Short mmCIF file of C-alpha atoms in Angstrom, two decimals:
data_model
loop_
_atom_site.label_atom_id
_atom_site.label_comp_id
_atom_site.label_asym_id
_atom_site.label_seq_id
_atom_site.Cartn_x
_atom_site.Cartn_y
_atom_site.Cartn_z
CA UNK A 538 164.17 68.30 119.26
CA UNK A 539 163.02 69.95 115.89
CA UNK A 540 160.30 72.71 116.22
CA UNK A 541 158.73 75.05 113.85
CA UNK A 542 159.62 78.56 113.13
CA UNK A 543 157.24 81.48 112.84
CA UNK A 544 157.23 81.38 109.09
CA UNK A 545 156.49 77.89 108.82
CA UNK A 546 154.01 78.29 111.42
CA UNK A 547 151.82 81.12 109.79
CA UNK A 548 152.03 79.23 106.31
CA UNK A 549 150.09 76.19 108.28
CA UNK A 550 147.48 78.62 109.25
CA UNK A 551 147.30 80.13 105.73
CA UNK A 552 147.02 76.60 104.17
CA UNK A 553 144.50 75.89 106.56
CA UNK A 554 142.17 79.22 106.68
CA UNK A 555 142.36 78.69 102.72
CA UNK A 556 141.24 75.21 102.59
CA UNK A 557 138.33 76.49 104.99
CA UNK A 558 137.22 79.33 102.31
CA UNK A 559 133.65 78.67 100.79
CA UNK A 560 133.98 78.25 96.91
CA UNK A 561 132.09 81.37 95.34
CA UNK A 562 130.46 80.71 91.60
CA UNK A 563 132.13 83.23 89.24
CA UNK A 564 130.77 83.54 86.29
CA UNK A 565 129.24 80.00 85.98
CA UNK A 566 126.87 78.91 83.52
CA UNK A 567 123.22 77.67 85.51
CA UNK A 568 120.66 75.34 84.17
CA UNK A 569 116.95 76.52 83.48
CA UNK A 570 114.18 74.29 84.01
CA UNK A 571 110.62 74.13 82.98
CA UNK A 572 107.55 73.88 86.07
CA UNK A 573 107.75 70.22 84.72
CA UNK A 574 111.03 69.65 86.65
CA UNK A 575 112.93 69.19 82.68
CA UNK A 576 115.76 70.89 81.78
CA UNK A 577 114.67 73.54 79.20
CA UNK A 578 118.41 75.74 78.80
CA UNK A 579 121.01 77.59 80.52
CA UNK A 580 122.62 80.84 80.88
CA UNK A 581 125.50 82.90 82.38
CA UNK A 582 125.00 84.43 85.68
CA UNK A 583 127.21 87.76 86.04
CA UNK A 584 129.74 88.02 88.60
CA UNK A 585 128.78 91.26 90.04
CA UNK A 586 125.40 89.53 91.86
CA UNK A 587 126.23 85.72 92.28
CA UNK A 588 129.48 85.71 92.96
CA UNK A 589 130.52 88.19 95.67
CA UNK A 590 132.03 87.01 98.33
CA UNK A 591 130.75 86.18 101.79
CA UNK A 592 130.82 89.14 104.45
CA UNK A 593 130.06 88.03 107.65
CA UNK A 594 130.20 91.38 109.72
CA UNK A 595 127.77 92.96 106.80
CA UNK A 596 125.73 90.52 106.56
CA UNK A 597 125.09 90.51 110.41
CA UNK A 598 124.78 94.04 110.31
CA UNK A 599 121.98 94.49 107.76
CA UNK A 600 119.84 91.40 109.07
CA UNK A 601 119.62 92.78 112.78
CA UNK A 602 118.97 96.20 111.13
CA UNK A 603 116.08 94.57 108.92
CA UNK A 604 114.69 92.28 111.71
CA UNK A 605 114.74 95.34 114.22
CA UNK A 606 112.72 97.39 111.16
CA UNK A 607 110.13 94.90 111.09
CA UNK A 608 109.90 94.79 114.93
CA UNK A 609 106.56 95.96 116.54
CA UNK A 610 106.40 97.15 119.67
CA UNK A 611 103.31 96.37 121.13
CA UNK A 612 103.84 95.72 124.48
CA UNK A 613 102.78 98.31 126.51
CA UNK A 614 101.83 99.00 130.15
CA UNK A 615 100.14 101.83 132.03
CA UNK A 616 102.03 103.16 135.56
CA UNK A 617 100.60 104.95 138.16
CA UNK A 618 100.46 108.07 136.01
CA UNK A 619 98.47 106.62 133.03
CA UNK A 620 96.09 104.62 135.23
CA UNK A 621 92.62 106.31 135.14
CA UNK A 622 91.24 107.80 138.84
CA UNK A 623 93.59 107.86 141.65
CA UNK A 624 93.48 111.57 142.05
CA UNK A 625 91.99 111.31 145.30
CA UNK A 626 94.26 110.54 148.91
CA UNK A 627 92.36 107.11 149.76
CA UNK A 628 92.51 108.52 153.74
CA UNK A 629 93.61 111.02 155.95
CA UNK A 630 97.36 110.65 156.63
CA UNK A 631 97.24 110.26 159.90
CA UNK A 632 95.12 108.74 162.59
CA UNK A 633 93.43 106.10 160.64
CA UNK A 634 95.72 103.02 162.34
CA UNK A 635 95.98 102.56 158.53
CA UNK A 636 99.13 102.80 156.41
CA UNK A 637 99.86 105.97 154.82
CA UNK A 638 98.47 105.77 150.59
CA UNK A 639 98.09 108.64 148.10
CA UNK A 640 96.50 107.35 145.51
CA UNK A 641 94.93 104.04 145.12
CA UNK A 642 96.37 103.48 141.80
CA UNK A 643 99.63 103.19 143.48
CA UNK A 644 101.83 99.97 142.01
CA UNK A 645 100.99 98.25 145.27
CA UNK A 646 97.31 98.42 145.11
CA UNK A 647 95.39 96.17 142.98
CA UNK A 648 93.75 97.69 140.01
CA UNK A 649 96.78 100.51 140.13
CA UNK A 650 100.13 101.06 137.92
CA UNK A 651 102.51 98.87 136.59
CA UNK A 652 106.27 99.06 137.83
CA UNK A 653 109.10 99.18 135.32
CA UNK A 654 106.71 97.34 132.75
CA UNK A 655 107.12 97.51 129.10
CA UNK A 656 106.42 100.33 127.28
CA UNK A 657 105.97 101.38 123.50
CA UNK A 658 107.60 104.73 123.31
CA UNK A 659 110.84 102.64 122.48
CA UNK A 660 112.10 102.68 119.01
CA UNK A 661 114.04 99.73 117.78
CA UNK A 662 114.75 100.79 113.83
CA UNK A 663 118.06 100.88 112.39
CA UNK A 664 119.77 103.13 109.68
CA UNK A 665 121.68 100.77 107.21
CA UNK A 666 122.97 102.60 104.18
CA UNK A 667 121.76 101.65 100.79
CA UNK A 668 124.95 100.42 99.63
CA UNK A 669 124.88 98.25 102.66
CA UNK A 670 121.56 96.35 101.85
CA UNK A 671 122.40 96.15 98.60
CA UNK A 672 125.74 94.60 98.73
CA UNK A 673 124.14 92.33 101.01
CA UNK A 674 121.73 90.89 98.41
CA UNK A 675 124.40 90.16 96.29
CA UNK A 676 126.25 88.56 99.43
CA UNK A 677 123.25 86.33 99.83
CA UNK A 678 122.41 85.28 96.77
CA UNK A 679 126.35 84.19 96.14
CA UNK A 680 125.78 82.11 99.22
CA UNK A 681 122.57 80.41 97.67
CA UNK A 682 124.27 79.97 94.33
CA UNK A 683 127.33 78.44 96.39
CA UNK A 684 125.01 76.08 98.29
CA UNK A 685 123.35 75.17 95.04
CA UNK A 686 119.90 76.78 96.61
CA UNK A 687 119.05 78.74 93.82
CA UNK A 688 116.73 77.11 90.82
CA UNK A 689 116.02 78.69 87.86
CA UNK A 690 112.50 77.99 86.30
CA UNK A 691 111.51 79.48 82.30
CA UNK A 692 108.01 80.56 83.29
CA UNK A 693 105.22 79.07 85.40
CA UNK A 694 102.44 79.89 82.44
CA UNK A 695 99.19 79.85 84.65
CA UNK A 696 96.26 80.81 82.80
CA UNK A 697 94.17 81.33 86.05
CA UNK A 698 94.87 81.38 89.75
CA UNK A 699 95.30 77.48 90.71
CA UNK A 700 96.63 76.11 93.70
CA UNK A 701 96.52 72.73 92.77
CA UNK A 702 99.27 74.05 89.79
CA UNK A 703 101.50 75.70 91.82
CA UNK A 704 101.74 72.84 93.90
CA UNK A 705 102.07 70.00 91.13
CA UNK A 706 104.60 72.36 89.90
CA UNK A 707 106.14 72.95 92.96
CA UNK A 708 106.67 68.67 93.25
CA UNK A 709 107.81 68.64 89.80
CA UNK A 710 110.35 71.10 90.76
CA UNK A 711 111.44 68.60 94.01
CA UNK A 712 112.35 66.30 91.23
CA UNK A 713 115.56 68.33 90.17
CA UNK A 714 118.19 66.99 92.13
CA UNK A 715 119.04 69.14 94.91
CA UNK A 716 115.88 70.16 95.23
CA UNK A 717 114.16 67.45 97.04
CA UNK A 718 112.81 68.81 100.09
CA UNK A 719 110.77 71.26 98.49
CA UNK A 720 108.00 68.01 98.75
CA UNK A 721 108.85 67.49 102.64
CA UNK A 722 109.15 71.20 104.03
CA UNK A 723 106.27 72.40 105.73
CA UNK A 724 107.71 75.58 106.12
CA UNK A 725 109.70 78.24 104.86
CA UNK A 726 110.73 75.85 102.15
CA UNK A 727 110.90 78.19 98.72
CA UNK A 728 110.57 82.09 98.48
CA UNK A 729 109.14 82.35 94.53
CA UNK A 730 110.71 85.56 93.08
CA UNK A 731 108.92 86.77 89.72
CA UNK A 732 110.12 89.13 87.56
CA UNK A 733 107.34 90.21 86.12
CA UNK A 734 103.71 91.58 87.72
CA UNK A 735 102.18 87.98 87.31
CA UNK A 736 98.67 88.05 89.31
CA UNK A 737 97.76 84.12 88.50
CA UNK A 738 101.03 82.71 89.42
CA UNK A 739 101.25 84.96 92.76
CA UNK A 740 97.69 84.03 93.61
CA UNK A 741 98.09 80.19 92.73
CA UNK A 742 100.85 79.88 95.47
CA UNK A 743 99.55 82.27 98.18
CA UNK A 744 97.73 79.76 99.84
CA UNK A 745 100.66 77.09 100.13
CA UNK A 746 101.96 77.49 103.92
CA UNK A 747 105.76 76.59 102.82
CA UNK A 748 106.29 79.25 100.18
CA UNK A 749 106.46 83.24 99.64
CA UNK A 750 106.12 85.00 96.52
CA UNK A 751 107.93 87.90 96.06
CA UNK A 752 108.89 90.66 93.37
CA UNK A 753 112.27 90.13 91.93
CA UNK A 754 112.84 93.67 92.92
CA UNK A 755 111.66 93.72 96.13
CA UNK A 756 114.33 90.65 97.17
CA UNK A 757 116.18 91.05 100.59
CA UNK A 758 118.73 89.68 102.39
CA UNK A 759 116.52 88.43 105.09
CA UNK A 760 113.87 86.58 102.62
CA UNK A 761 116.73 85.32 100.86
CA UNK A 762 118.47 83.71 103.66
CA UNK A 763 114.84 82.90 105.19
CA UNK A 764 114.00 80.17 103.22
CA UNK A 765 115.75 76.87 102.23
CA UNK A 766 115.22 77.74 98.00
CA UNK A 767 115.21 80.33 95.74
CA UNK A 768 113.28 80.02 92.50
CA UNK A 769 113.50 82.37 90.20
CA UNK A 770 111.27 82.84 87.60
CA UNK A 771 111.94 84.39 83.85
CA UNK A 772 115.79 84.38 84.67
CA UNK A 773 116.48 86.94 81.66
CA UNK A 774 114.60 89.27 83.20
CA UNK A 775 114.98 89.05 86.74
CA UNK A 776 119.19 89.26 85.98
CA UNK A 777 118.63 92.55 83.70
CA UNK A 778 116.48 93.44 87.09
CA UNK A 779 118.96 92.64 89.74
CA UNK A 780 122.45 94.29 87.41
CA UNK A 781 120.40 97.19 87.26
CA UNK A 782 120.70 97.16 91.09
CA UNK A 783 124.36 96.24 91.11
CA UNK A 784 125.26 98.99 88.82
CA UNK A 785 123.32 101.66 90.87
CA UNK A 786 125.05 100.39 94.02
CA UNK A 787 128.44 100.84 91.79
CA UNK A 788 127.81 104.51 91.10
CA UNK A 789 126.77 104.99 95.41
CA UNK A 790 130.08 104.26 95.84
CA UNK A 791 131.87 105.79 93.22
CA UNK A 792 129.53 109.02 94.32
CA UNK A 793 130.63 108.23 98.06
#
């Protein structure tokens, strides 16, 4: 009866770990489209932020540290000690035919303390270094790129705060193929990144429940990764941005 040595053994589960790898986008070339849905160019995307490859152990570490950041803690009860009045022994100790109290803000009495309730002197924040978070964009955005998540748009040109423009553009944009539940998501379906301060564009698609508009700057991990698109607006710009980002991280670790 023929069976397989070690070495033939561990080159199965090579061959098959490889064939499970996710295919990264190095270097690739993307289209840009116009907010008419129409193919308008393309450019290189640099290697350095779209195509790093996926960490799963970072990128769990920096998303529980960023949702435990943006944690309130509101929840709070009062005990026996916080309750107002009580100071008082209800009755004598003895010879009442009464059980014995102290206080009648004791956890058994009504009105008094809470037992083991929740309290807001708990602190949930995480320290995540800023090579971390930043290596974790990159992660992400790889991911999206990967997934083919990621749509590139010239410049959404709104002369004046419209809603009814952001979301014919937003259905032109469904058109692209790839992109076509950008018309059917209700929520959480495209987080808008702009490169540039633009105060019509942000304001046209604040009030649409299923997207976010965002700074390119200001892009995270968790927004990334949040939503089902990424458009990115002014591509030039918004690269320039983001390299700028992947350079400083470069020098934190040659520093480190």
């Amino acid at each position: 009866m023929y069976m397989a040595t070690t070495s033939e053994k561990n080159k199965k589960i090579e061959s098959a770990s490889t064939s499970n790898k996710r295919e990264v986008s190095n270097g690739v070339n993307a289209d840009i489209y116009s907010k008419e849905g129409k193919k308008v160019g393309s450019l290189t995307l640099p290697e350095n932020v779209f195509g790093v490859r996926w960490n799963d152990a970072l990128m769990h570490q920096v998303v529980v540290s960023m949702q435990a950041n943006a944690r309130r803690n509101v929840a709070h009860t009062k005990n026996r000690g916080d309750v107002r009045g009580g100071g008082r022994k209800p009755w004598r100790q003895k010879g009442t035919g009464r059980a014995r109290h102290g206080s009648i803000r004791s956890p058994i009495w009504k009105g008094g303390g809470v037992t083991h309730g929740p309290r807001n002197e708990e602190v949930f924040a995480k320290a995540i270094p800023q090579k971390m978070r930043a290596k974790a964009l990159f992660v992400a955005l790889s991911r999206k790129l990967s997934d083919g998540e990621i749509l590139f748009v010239d410049s959404f040109g709104f002369a004046a705060p419209k809603t009814v423009e952001a979301k014919r553009a937003i259905m032109n944009l469904a058109t692209v193929s790839g992109f076509e539940k950008l018309a059917m998501k209700k929520k959480n379906a495209a987080l808008v990144a702009f490169a540039d301060s633009s105060e019509a564009a942000r304001k046209s698609f604040q009030n649409m429940g299923n997207v976010e508009c965002m700074s390119v700057r200001n892009l995270n991990p968790l927004s990334v990764l949040g939503h089902t698109y990424l458009i990115i607006e002014n591509p030039e710009a918004a690269i320039k941005t983001l390299e700028s980002r992947a350079s400083k991280n470069s020098k934190l670790k040659t520093q480190n």
